[in-house]
XYZ file of C-alpha atoms in Angstrom:
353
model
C 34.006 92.055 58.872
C 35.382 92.171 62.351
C 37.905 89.658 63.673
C 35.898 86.567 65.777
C 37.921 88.078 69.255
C 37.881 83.985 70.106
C 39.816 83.021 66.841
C 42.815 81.236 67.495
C 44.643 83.751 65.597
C 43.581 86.682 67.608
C 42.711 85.133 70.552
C 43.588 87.864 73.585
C 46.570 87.020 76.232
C 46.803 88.658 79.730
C 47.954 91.821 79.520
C 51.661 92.021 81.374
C 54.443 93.897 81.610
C 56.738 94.057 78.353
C 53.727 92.361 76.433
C 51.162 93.560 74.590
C 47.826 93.423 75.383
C 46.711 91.277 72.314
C 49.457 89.084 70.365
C 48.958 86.075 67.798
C 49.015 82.785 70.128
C 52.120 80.839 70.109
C 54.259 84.551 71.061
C 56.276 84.044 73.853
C 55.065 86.159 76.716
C 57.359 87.720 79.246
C 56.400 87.580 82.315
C 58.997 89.937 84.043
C 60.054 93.583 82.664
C 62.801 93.342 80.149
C 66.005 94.245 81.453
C 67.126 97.291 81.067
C 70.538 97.703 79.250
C 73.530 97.090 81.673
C 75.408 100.274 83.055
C 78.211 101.363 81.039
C 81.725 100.046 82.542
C 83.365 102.548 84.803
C 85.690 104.590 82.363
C 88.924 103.079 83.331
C 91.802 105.705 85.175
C 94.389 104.097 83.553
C 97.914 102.897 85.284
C 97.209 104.874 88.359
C 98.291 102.434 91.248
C 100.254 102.959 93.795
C 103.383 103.307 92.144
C 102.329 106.220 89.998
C 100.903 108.206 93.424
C 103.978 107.163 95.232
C 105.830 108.942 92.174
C 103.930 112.332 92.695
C 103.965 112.267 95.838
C 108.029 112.127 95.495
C 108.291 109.168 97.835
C 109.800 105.629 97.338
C 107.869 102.310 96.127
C 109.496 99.646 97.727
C 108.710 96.125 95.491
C 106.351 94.139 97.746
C 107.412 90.898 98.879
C 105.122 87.929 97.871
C 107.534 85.574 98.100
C 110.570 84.423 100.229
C 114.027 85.159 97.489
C 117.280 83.155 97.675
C 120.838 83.710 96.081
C 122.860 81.280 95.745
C 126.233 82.116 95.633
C 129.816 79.646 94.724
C 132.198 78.338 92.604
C 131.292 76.490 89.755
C 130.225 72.437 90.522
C 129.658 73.518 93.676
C 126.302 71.950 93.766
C 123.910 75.058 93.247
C 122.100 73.955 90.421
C 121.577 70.956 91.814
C 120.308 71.976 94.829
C 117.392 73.608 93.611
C 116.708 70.652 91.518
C 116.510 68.404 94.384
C 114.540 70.898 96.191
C 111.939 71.452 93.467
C 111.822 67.397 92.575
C 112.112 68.544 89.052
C 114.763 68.768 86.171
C 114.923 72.754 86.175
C 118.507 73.658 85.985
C 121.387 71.686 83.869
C 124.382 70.849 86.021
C 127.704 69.076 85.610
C 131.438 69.612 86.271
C 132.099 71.941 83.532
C 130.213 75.643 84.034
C 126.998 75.012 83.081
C 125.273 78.633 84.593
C 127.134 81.148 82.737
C 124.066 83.878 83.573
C 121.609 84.737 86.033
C 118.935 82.102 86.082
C 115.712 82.809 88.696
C 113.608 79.782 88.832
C 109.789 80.478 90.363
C 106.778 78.659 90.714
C 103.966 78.867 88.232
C 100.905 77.380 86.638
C 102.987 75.303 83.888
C 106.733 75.094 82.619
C 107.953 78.002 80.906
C 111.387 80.336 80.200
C 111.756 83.529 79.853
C 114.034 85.732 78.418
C 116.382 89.000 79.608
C 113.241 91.477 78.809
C 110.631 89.266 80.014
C 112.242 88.634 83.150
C 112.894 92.585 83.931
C 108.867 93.059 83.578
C 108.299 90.562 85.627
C 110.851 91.451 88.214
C 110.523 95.140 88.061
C 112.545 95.744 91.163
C 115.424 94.150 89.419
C 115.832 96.636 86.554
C 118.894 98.134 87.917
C 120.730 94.755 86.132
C 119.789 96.925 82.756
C 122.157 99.439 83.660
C 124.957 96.986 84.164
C 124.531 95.405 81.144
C 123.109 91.976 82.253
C 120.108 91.800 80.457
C 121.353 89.200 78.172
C 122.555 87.209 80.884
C 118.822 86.938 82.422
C 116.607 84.314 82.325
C 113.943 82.532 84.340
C 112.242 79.290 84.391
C 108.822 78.573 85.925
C 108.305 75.685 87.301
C 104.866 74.034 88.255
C 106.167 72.058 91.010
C 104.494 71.693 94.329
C 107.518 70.206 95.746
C 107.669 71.474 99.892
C 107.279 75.339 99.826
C 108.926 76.067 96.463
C 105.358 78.256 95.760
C 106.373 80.584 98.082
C 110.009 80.747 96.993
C 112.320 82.323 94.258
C 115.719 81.055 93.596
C 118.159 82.740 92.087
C 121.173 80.875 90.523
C 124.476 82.476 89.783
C 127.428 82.017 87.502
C 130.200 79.630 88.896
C 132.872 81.621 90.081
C 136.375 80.878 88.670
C 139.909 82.493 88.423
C 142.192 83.130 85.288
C 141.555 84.106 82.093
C 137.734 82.840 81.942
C 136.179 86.486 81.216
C 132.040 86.766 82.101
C 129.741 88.812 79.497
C 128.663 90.705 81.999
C 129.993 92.535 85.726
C 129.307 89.205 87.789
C 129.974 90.795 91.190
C 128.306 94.121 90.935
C 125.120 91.807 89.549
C 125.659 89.523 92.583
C 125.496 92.811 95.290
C 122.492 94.188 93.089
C 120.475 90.728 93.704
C 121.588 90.549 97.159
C 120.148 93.772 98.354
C 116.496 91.986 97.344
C 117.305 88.721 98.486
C 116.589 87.241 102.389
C 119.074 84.644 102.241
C 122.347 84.250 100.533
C 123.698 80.799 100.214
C 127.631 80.810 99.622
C 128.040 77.159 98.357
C 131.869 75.918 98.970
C 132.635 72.476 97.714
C 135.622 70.287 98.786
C 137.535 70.498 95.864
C 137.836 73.963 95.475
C 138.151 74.760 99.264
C 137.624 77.973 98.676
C 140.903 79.100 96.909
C 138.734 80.990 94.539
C 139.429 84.780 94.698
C 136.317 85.887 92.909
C 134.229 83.946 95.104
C 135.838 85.695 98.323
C 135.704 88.944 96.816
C 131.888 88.628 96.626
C 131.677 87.517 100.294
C 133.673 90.359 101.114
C 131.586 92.992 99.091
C 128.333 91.560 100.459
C 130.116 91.770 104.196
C 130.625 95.396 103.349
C 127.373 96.348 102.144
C 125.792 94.496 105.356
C 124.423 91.323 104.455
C 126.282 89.724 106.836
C 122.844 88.131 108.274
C 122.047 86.754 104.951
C 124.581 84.766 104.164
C 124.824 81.114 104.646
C 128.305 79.475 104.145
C 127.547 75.207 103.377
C 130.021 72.545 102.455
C 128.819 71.208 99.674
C 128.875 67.764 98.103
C 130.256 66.177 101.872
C 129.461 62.920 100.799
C 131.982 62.939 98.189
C 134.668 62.925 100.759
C 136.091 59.657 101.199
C 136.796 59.399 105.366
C 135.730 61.475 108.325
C 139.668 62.865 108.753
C 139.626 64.178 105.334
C 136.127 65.972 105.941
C 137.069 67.208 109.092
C 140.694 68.665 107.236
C 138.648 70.214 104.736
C 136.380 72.441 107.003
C 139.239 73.806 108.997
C 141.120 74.650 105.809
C 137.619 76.482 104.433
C 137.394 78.201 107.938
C 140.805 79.867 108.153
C 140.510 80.614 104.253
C 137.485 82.324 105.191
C 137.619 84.662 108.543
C 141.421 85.251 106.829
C 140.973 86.647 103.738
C 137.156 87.755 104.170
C 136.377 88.259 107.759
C 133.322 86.241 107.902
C 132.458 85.612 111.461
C 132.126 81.651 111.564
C 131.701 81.141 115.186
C 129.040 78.146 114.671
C 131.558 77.067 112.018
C 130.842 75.743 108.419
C 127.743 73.207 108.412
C 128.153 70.086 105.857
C 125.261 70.009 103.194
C 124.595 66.508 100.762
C 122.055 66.056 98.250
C 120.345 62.974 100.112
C 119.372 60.166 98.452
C 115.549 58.719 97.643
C 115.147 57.101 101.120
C 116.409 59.902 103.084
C 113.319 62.200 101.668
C 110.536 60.071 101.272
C 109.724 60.794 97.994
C 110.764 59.173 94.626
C 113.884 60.923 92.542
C 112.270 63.016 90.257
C 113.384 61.614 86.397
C 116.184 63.395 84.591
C 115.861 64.957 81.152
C 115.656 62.775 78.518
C 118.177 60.905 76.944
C 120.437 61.573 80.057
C 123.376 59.244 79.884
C 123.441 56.648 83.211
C 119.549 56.148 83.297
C 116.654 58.403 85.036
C 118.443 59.298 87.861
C 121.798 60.231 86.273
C 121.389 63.911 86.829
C 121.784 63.145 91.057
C 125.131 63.392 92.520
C 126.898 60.360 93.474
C 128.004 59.545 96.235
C 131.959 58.644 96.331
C 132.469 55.003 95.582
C 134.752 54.231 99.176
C 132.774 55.836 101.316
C 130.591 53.651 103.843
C 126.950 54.859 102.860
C 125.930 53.475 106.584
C 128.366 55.853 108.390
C 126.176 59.087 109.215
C 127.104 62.678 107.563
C 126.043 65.697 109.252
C 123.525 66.749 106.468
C 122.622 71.001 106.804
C 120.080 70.333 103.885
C 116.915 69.527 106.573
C 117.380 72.426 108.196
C 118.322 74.545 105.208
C 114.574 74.174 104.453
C 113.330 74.612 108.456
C 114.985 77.550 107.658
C 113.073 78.541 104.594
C 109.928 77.826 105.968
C 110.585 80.083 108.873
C 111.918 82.838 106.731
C 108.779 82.567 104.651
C 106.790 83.824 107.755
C 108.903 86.611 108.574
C 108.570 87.761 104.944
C 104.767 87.429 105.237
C 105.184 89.761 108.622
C 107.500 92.218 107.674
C 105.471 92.742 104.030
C 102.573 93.400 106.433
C 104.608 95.890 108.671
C 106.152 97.739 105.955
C 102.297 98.152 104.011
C 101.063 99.498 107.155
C 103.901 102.165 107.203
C 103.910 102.843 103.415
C 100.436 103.285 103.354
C 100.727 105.644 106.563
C 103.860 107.575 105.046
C 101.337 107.777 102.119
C 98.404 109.327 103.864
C 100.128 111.952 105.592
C 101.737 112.989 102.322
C 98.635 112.731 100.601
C 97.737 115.146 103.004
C 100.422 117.521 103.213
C 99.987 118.187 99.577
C 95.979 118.300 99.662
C 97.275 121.145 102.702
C 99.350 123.224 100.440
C 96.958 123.331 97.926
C 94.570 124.517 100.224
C 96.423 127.160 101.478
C 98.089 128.133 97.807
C 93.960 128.808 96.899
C 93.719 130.692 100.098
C 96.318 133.063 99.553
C 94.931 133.711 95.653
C 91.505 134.759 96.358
């Protein structure tokens, strides 16, 4: 017998697209055409960037700047470590009077806390894989940092060994490493604190190797720690010892002399003292320097440290600039070699036919 056409079983939908034209009731229509499958992903060149065409081409790939780098240079307890603590607002490096930074430690922003390794920190900072070849590797490492402290995002530190004298031998060539991370640095910060005065001959050998290899413009020679000294008169004794030291045995030109530079305290910065690491001895905020006992705290110190980071911020911008600059000219030195070689080519087919 034939089917009742007006039994709910076989009752007739609309015809549309994708559908047939008769379907039990209670199928989901579709009202639109199905989709047709998705392209297939473009098949993937592999590690062809920039690099790799700068490589055939036979020209340079200079490491792009994305953010502003600083050394920091000194004998050890000079206050390095803890300068980039109080800049960040965080616990990141350990300090103290013994030597606490026996290697190279480069402390960046990131999205949460993390160290890293010799290895890790070479693929990360591929420009800095000459250290391999000295034999530093094992002397690398690098914390990240989520701070948002000022413009630490835009900023990589690098902290150094403490320089001493005598028979204290490194595990690796400190001043050759020192020159190497100089030539990718924009500022070099050569911290001198009172109690060494500079008298340390590995310290002043780096200044003059970095003199010779022209960084003079980078470096940055600070007083350290200037609250520790008890009276005005002893301060003042200290700096003119530090500058004949100095343009002596270096040949630093000093003509705007040697600027003082203090960790501030909480109510010179606005903000609160960020907490030390737990179970530091003295309390949350044992990890700050001190200021000395005898001096009067209402008596004002020159303090460098405000427009150490004026200084930062500007250099930030002329990073940002110069990156720009030297893109444009990479990518037109690029270009014309691109060129050039599509030009031989052409001719080298010319001459075979």
């Amino acid at each position: 017998a034939a089917a009742d056409p007006f039994s709910p079983r076989t009752a007739r939908t609309p015809s549309v697209a994708g559908t047939p034209a008769s379907t039990p009731v209670g199928t989901p229509c579709r009202l639109w055409p199905a989709p047709s499958p998705a392209p297939p992903e473009a098949t993937p060149v592999g590690d062809f960037g920039l690099k790799r065409l700068c490589e055939q081409l036979g020209m340079a790939c200079p490491w792009p700047r994305r953010k502003l780098t600083v050394l920091l240079v000194g004998n050890h307890s000079a206050g390095k470590s803890s300068f980039i603590n109080w800049y960040v607002q965080q616990h990141v490096q350990t300090t103290g009077v013994a030597i606490e930074t026996q290697g190279i430690c480069l402390v960046t922003a990131g999205r949460r806390r993390e160290t890293l390794r010799g290895p890790a920190t070479l693929r990360l900072f591929e420009h800095l894989a000459p250290l391999a070849a000295l034999g530093a590797t094992h002397a690398l490492s690098t914390q990240i940092c989520s701070s948002r402290a000022r413009t630490f995002r835009l900023i990589t530190f690098i902290d150094t060994p403490g320089m001493v004298d005598g028979e204290f031998e490194y595990s690796f060539p400190v001043q050759e490493s020192i020159e190497e991370l100089a030539e990718h640095a924009e500022l070099v910060l050569i911290f001198f604190d009172p109690n060494m005065q500079a008298l340390c001959d590995r310290t002043l050998s780096v200044v003059r190797s970095l003199l010779a290899r022209g960084c003079a413009h980078k470096l940055r020679c600070v007083l350290s720690k200037a609250d520790t000294v008890p009276s005005d008169a002893d301060r003042n004794k200290v700096l003119v010892q530090l500058t004949q030291t100095l343009t002596s045995r270096t040949g630093i030109s000093l003509r705007d002399g040697i600027p003082t530079l203090y960790i501030p305290p909480s109510a010179d910065t606005g903000t609160p003292r960020t907490p030390g690491p737990p179970g530091a001895p003295g309390g949350q905020e044992a990890w700050l320097p001190r200021r000395h006992d005898n001096y009067d705290h209402n008596q004002n110190i020159p303090n460098y440290i405000f427009e150490l980071c004026a200084e930062f911020e500007q250099a930030i911008e002329q990073t940002v600039e110069s990156t720009l600059d030297r893109a444009k000219c990479d990518a037109a030195a690029l270009l014309d070699a691109a060129l050039a070689r599509l030009a031989t080519a052409a001719a080298a087919r010319a001459s075979n036919r």
